[in-house]
Every structure is written in structure tokens, then in C-alpha cells.
Amino acid sequence: MAPAPASRIAVVTGASSGIGAATARQLAEAGYRVVLTARRKDRIEALAEELTKAGHSATAYPLDVTDRTAVDEFATAFQTIGVLVNNAGGALGADPVATGDPADWRTMYETNVIGTLNVTQALLPKLVASGDGVIVVVSSTAGHGTYEGGAGYVAAKHGSHVLAETLRLEIVGQPVRVIEIAPGMVKTDEFALTRFAGDEAKAAKVYAGVPDPLTADDVAETITWAVTRPSHVNVDLLVLRPRAQASNTKVHREL
Ligand code: 8X3
């Protein structure tokens, strides 16, 4: 892969763990100057230090994507940006619609949709100014179909999907690609654990008997591939699942 010009900056949100951290690593390896953002300062600083020691360019910037004032302040640090990966987000709970907690629904909408909206709005002029910008929205297969117990997360991820699709229509003609990556079952350290409020048994059940769920690296590789296509090639939407998952509700388990 040809290294990106040194001036190319890639901002990754939710870079403290999982898909975000893996994507920051792989974009750094592809030659981007990566800016890692997340709420957990210690984690992104440690990763930035590790990448810098390995000879890459990486900086950490603690940021809560739902805090618009902080996001606007963050944006002033740049004149141009090449790549924005909107990865911050996540799921809370797996309750049916009948009993789901409205507070969880609100939080999921805030992080998955408004967080993406905040960062995208704040950085869009810098992406246009680069003359060749890329916006990635990491949505989910939950943004393309529902499943029982998916409720609030499914609703929020449909919002992320629609944001990406609508933005692509609205900015056509400007030098910015809008790419949506929709992963299915990805086994990371935190996704299921967060969803089930730290209940390890419930989190483990999500992946029980599934021969090979996707890894954060699988998704990061896909994001990096899509970003590094030639400028005129827009990967609108890429859905990826493990081979053992045929749909949101059809999963092969060897139990
Ligand atoms: C994660 C996929 O199936 O847990 O975004 O909704 S799923």
C-alpha cells in the first residue's frame, strides 16, 4: 500500500479500544498522521505513545463526542483533515421495546447519532479544505435490519446509517467521500460487556459457540481498505459479518 502524504491527518473517534483502536493502528501503519480521540485519556495516550515509539505519527486528544462545545474547540486545532472515522458509539441493554429504559435509548441516540453529527459537522469544512476528504461512519448490521431485543441500539444505528446516506446525497460534488461500514458480530473486549452493564456471563453468551466472530482487526482492515481506495472510488456501504452469521438472527453455533 502506498503511504499517504505526510500531511494527511486521520481522526478516529472512540479510539480507546476495539474497532477504534485497531483502526488508528492500521491507518498509522498506512502512513496517516492519526489523531486518537475518546473520553478515556489514559488509554489513548498509551496507544499514541506506542504508535509514536514504533515510528508513526500519533497524538491523543481526550474528547466526548456528545459535548458539542468540546468538539468545536477540537476542530479549531486543524486547518485541514484527510480522514474522519466516526467510530464512537455502542449499545446499552437488550430489552424488548415493551420494557426498554428510555434513558438508555437516549444515551444510545446521543452517542451513535448526535456524536457522529457533532464531529462530522465540526470537521466537514476541514475535510473539504483538504481537497480529498473521507468520512467513515461505522454503523452496524443493526442499522440495516432489526432483531428482538435490539430495539434502542437498532433504532440508533438506523440513525447512523441514514446520516451517512443523506450526507452523501447532500455533499455530492464536493471532494469528500462518505463511506459506511456496517459490521455484524465482532468480538471485542468491551462491546457486549458494556451492553450488559459488566455482566460477563451475558456478554459471553453473545458469542457462545460461534466458531469465529469478526475481530476488531478484521473491521479495521476493511475500513483502511475502503479509505485507501483511489479518490474517485466511494465504497458507499460495506456490510461484513463472520461466515457463521448469515443474518442478524441466523447464527451458526457449535455448542
Ligand atoms: C453490533 C452488531 O448484532 O450486536 O453492532 O447488533 S449486533
Short mmCIF file of N, CA and C in Angstrom, two decimals, residues 15 25 39 68-69 73 89 94 114-115 120 143 178 198 208 222 248:
data_model
loop_
_atom_site.label_atom_id
_atom_site.label_comp_id
_atom_site.label_asym_id
_atom_site.label_seq_id
_atom_site.Cartn_x
_atom_site.Cartn_y
_atom_site.Cartn_z
N ALA A 15 -11.30 5.83 19.96
CA ALA A 15 -10.04 5.14 19.66
C ALA A 15 -9.41 4.48 20.88
N ARG A 25 -4.43 2.16 14.68
CA ARG A 25 -3.17 1.44 14.40
C ARG A 25 -2.97 1.23 12.90
N ARG A 39 -13.05 9.39 25.36
CA ARG A 39 -13.15 10.02 26.69
C ARG A 39 -12.00 9.57 27.58
N ARG A 68 -20.79 19.21 22.34
CA ARG A 68 -20.59 19.99 21.11
C ARG A 68 -19.56 21.12 21.28
N THR A 69 -19.56 21.73 22.46
CA THR A 69 -18.59 22.80 22.69
C THR A 69 -17.17 22.25 22.60
N GLU A 73 -14.22 23.09 19.77
CA GLU A 73 -12.89 23.50 20.23
C GLU A 73 -11.82 22.59 19.60
N GLY A 89 -19.40 5.03 19.85
CA GLY A 89 -20.81 4.61 19.97
C GLY A 89 -20.89 3.33 20.77
N ALA A 94 -30.46 -4.97 26.15
CA ALA A 94 -31.05 -5.79 25.09
C ALA A 94 -32.49 -6.10 25.47
N ILE A 114 -25.94 11.63 17.47
CA ILE A 114 -25.57 13.04 17.69
C ILE A 114 -24.05 13.19 17.79
N GLY A 115 -23.38 12.21 18.37
CA GLY A 115 -21.91 12.25 18.43
C GLY A 115 -21.32 12.30 17.02
N THR A 120 -18.86 15.28 12.64
CA THR A 120 -18.93 15.45 11.18
C THR A 120 -19.18 16.92 10.82
N GLY A 143 -28.07 -1.42 11.87
CA GLY A 143 -28.59 -0.25 11.16
C GLY A 143 -29.31 -0.62 9.88
N VAL A 178 -18.14 9.66 1.39
CA VAL A 178 -18.85 9.23 2.61
C VAL A 178 -19.00 7.72 2.54
N GLY A 198 -21.57 -4.88 32.33
CA GLY A 198 -20.49 -5.58 33.03
C GLY A 198 -20.80 -7.03 33.38
N ALA A 208 -21.29 -17.28 22.25
CA ALA A 208 -21.19 -18.70 22.63
C ALA A 208 -21.29 -19.63 21.43
N THR A 222 -10.84 -3.54 6.92
CA THR A 222 -11.86 -3.18 5.93
C THR A 222 -11.99 -1.66 5.82
N ASN A 248 -28.90 -11.06 11.00
CA ASN A 248 -28.90 -10.62 12.40
C ASN A 248 -29.44 -11.71 13.33
#
